[in-house]
GROMACS .gro file of C-alpha atoms in nm:
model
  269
    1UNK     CA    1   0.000   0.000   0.000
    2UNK     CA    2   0.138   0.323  -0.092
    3UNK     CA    3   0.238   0.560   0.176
    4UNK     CA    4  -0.034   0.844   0.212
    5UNK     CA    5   0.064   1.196   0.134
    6UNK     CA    6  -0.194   1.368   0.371
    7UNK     CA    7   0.062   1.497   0.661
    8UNK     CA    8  -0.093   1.414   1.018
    9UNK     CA    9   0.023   1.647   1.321
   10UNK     CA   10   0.197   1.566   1.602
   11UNK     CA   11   0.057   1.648   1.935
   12UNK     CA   12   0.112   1.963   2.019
   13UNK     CA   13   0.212   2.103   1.652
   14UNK     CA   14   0.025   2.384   1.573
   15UNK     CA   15  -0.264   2.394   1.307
   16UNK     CA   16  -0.093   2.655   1.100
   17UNK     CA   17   0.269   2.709   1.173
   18UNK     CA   18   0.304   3.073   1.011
   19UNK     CA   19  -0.115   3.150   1.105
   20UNK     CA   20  -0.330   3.210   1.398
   21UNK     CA   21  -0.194   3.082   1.736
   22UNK     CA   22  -0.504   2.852   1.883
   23UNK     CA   23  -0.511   3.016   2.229
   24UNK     CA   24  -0.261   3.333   2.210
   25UNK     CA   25  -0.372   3.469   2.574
   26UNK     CA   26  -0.295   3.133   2.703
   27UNK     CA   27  -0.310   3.118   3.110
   28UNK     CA   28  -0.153   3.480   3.141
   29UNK     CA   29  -0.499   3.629   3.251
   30UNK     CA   30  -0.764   3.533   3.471
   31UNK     CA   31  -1.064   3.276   3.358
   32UNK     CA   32  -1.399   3.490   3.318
   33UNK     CA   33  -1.736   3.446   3.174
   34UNK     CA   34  -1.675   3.411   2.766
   35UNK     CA   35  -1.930   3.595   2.528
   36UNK     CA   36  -1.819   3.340   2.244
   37UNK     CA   37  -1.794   2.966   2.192
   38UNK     CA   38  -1.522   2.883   1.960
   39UNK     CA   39  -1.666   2.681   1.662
   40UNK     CA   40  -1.520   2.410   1.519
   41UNK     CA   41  -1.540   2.376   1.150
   42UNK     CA   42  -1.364   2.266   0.852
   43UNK     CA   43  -1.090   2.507   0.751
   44UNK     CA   44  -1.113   2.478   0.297
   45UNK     CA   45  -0.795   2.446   0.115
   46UNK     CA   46  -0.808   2.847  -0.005
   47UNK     CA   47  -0.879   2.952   0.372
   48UNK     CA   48  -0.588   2.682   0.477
   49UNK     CA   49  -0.344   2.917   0.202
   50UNK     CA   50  -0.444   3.257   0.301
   51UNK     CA   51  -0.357   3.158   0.686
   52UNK     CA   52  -0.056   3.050   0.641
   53UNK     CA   53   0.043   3.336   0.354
   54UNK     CA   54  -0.145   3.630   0.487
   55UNK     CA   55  -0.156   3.545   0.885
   56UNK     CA   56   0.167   3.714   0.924
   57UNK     CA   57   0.111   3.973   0.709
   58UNK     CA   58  -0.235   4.106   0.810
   59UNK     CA   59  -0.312   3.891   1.148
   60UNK     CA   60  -0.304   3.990   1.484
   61UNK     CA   61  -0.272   3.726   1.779
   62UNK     CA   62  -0.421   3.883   2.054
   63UNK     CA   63  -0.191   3.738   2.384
   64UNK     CA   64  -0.265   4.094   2.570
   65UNK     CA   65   0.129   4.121   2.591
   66UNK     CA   66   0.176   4.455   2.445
   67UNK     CA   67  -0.009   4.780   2.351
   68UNK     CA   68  -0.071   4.815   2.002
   69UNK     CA   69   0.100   5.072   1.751
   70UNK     CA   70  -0.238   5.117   1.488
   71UNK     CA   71  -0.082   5.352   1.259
   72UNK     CA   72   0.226   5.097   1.234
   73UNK     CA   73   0.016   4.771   1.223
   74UNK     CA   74  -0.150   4.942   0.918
   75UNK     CA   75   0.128   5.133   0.784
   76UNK     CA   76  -0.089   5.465   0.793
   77UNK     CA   77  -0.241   5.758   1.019
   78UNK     CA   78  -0.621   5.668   0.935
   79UNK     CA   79  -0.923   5.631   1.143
   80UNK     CA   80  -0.903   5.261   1.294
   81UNK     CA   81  -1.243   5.066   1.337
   82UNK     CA   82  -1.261   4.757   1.575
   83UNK     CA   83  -1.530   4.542   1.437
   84UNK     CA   84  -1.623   4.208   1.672
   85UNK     CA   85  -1.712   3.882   1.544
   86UNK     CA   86  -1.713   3.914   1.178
   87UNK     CA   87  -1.835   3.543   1.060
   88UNK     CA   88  -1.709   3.483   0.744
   89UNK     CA   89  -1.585   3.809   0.679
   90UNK     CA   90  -1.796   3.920   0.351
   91UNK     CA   91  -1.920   4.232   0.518
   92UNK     CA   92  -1.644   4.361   0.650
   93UNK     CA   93  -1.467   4.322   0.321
   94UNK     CA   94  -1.745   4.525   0.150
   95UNK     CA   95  -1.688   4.774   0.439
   96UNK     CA   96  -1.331   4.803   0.375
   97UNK     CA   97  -1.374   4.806  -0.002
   98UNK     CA   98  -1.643   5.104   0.020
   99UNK     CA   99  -1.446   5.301   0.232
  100UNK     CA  100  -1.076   5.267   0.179
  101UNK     CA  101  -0.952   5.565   0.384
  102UNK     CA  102  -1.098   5.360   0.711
  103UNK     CA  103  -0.881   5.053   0.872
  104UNK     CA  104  -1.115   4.767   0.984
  105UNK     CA  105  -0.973   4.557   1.242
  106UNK     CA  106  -1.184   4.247   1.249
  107UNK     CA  107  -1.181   4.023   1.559
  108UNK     CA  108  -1.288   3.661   1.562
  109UNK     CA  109  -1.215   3.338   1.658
  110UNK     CA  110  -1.343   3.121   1.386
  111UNK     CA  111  -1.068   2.999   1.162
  112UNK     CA  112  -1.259   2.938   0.847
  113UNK     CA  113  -1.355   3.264   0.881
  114UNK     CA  114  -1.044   3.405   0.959
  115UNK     CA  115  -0.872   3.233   0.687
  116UNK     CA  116  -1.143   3.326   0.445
  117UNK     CA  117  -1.175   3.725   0.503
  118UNK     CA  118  -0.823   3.728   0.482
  119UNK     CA  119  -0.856   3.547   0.113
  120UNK     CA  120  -1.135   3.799   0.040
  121UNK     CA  121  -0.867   4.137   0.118
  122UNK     CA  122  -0.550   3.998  -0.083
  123UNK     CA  123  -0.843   3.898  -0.405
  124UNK     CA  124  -0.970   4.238  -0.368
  125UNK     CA  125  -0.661   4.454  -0.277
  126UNK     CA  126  -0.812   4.554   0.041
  127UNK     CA  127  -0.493   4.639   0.318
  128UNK     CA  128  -0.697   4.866   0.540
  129UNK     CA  129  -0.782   4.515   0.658
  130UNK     CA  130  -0.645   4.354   1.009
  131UNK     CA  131  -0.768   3.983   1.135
  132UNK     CA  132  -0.744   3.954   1.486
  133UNK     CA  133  -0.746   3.617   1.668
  134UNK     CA  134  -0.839   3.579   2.018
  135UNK     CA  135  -1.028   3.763   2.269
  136UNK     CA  136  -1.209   4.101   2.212
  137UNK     CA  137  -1.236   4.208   2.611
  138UNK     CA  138  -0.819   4.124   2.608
  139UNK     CA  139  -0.753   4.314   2.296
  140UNK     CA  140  -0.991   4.630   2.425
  141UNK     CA  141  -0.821   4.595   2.784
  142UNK     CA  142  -0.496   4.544   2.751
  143UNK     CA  143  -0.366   4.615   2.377
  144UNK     CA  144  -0.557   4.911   2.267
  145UNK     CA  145  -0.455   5.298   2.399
  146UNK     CA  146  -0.752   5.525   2.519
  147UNK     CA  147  -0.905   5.687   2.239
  148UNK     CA  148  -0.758   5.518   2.006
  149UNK     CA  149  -1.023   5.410   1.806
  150UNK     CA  150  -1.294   5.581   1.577
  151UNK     CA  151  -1.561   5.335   1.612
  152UNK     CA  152  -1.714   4.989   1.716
  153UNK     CA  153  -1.936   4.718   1.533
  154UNK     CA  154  -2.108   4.473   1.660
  155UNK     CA  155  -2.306   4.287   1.403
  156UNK     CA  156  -2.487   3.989   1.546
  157UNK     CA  157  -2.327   3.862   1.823
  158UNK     CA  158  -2.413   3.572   1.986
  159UNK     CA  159  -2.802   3.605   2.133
  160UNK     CA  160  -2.739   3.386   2.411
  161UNK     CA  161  -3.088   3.310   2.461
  162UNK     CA  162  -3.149   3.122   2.762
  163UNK     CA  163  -3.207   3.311   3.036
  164UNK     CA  164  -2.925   3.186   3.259
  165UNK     CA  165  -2.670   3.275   2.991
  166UNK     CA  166  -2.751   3.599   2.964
  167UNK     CA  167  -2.488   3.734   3.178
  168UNK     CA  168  -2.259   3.587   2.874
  169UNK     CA  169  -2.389   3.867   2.630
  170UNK     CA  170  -2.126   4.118   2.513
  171UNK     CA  171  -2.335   4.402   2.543
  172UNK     CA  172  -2.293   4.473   2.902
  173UNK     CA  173  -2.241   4.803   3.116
  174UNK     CA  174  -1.871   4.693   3.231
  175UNK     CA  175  -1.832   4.598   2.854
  176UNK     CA  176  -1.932   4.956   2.744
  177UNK     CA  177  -1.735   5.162   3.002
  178UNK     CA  178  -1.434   4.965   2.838
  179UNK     CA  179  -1.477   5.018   2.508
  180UNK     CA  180  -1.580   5.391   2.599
  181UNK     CA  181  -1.228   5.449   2.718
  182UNK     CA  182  -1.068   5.323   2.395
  183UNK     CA  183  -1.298   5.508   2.165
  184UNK     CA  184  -1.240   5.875   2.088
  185UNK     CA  185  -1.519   6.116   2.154
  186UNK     CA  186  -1.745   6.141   1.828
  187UNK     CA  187  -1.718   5.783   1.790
  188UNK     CA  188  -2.033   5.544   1.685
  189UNK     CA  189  -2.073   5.230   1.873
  190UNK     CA  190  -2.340   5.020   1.581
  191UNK     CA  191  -2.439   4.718   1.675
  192UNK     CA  192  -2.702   4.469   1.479
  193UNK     CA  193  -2.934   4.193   1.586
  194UNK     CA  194  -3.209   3.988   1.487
  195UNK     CA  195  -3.265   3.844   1.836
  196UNK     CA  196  -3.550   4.093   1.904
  197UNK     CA  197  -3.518   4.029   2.347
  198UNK     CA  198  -3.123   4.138   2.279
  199UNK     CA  199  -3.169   4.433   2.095
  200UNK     CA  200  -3.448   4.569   2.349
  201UNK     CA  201  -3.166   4.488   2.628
  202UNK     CA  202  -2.893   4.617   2.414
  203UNK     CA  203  -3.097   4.927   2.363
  204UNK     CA  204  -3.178   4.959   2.792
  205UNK     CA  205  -2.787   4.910   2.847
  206UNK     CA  206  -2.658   5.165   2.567
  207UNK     CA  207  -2.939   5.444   2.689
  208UNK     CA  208  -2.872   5.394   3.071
  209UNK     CA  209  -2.457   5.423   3.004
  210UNK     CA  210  -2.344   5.771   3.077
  211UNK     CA  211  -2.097   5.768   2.841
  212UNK     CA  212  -2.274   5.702   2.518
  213UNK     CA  213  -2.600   5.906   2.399
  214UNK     CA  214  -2.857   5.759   2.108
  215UNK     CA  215  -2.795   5.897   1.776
  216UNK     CA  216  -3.161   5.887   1.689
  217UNK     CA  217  -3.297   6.217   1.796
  218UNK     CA  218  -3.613   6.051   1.986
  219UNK     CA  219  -3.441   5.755   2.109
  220UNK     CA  220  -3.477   5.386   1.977
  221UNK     CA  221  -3.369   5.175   1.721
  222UNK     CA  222  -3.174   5.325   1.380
  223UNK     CA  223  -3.215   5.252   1.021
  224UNK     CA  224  -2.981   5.026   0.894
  225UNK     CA  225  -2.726   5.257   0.752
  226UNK     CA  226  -2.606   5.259   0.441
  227UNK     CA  227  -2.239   5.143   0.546
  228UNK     CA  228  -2.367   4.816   0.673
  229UNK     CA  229  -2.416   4.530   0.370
  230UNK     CA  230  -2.718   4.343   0.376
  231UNK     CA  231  -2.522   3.981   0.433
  232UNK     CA  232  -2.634   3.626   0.322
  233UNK     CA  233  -2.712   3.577   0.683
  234UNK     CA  234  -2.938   3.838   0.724
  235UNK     CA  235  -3.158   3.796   0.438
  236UNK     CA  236  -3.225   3.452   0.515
  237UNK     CA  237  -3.347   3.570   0.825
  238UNK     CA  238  -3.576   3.842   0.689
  239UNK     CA  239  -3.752   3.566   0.419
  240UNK     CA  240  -3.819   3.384   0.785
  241UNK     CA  241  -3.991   3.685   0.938
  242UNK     CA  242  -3.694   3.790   1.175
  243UNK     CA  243  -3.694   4.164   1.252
  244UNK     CA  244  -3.316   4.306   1.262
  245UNK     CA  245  -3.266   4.622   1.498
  246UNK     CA  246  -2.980   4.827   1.432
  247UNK     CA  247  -2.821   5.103   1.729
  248UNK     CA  248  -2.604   5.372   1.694
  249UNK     CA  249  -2.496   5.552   2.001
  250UNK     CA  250  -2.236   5.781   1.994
  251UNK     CA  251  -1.962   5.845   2.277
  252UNK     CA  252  -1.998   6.128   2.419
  253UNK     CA  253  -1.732   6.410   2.504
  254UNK     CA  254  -1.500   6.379   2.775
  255UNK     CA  255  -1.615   6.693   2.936
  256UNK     CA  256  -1.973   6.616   2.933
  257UNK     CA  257  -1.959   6.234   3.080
  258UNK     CA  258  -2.092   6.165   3.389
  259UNK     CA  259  -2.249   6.495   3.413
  260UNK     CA  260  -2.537   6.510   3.678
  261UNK     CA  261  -2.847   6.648   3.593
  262UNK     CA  262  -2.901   6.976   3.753
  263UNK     CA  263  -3.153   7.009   4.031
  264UNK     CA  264  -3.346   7.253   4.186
  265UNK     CA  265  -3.306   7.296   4.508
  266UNK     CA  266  -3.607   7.267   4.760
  267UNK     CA  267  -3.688   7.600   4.922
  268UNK     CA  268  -3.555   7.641   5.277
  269UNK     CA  269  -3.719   7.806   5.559
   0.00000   0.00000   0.00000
């Protein structure tokens, strides 16, 4: 029997030498509540080849053991948006091809996905395009300078939708007062659902936070803008009924955060 040419790894030999690390934090911070569940799925040939070319190129392992230079991890001065679980990528390359004087750096932790995005920038030319691998609460805390970035998107995240995972959503208060610290003031927090119970909670947190105020004059949900592609996802959802909610809050000023409300004083005497 002829000897087969399909190479099998030994233990401990990583997926993709040259590509994403599969746990770059490792043990050097503490265990918390995740708001992802890594997925295991088939990694294609094509994804497979644009890890290994592009990974250390364009890819980011996030092992929270360093702050992060953005103008020299894109090799430019312009605006930088973080963008959180990105699926299979195809929005955030229409994002980045749309609007090539913005830098998109797209966190996940699927490796298909990861490998394919990264296939969809070097097809299309796109290099205001950074993958990172690992976890978004790491990156945010300890690899990201305040106000260093011009915006955040959040397009369906994990619902969670049993009640006692909740507490595993992303869009939390201590989640927000994080990300407010690393976003400039000006900058648009957008977020997307079609998990109708996270949006409403989404929409409580983001109104109640002090440092973020609705873009929509009279408060509520936003249009789907423009900027965001209607993705394969999405519309399979809408032919089933689904009803996606889309929220833009802005961060507010420094100078105006935490403000109190004035009040009148009662009358003495």
């Amino acid at each position: 029997m002829g000897a087969s040419l399909r190479h099998t790894r030994a233990k401990g030999e990583p997926r993709f030498p040259d590509g994403p690390k599969a746990d770059p934090a490792g043990s050097h911070f503490e265990r918390r509540i995740r708001s992802f569940q890594p997925r295991r799925s088939r990694v294609t040939a094509g994804q497979a080849d644009a890890l290994q070319r592009l990974w250390p190129k364009w890819g980011l392992d996030i092992d929270g053991q360093r702050v992060i230079d953005l103008a020299e991890l894109f090799a430019n001065d312009n605006p930088v948006v973080l963008e959180i679980g990105f699926g299979m990528g195809e929005a955030t390359a229409q994002m980045a091809a749309a609007d090539p004087d913005t830098n998109i750096l797209a966190v996940d932790v699927h490796t298909p996905g990861q490998g394919n995005l990264l296939g969809l920038a070097d097809r299309n030319g796109l290099s205001n395009i950074r993958v990172g691998n690992g976890d978004a609460i790491i990156l945010l805390r300890e690899m990201l300078a305040p106000d260093s970035l011009d915006g955040l998107r959040v397009y369906f995240p994990d619902p969670w939708p049993k009640k006692r995972h909740h507490k595993r959503r992303l869009i939390q208060p201590e989640f927000l007062t994080l990300a407010a610290s690393r976003l400039r003031p000006g900058a648009v927090v957008h977020c997307a659902t079609d998990w109708e119970p996270y949006a409403e909670q989404m929409l409580d947190v983001l109104t109640a936070h002090p440092d973020f105020e609705n873009t929509v004059p009279d408060g509520g949900f936003a249009p789907r803008p423009p900027h965001r592609p209607l993705t394969r996802f999405e519309g399979q959802g809408l032919d089933k009924g689904h009803v996606v909610n889309d929220l833009l809050f802005r961060r507010v000023p420094h100078d105006v955060q935490h403000r109190e409300p004035h009040k009148e004083q009662p009358p003495t005497g």
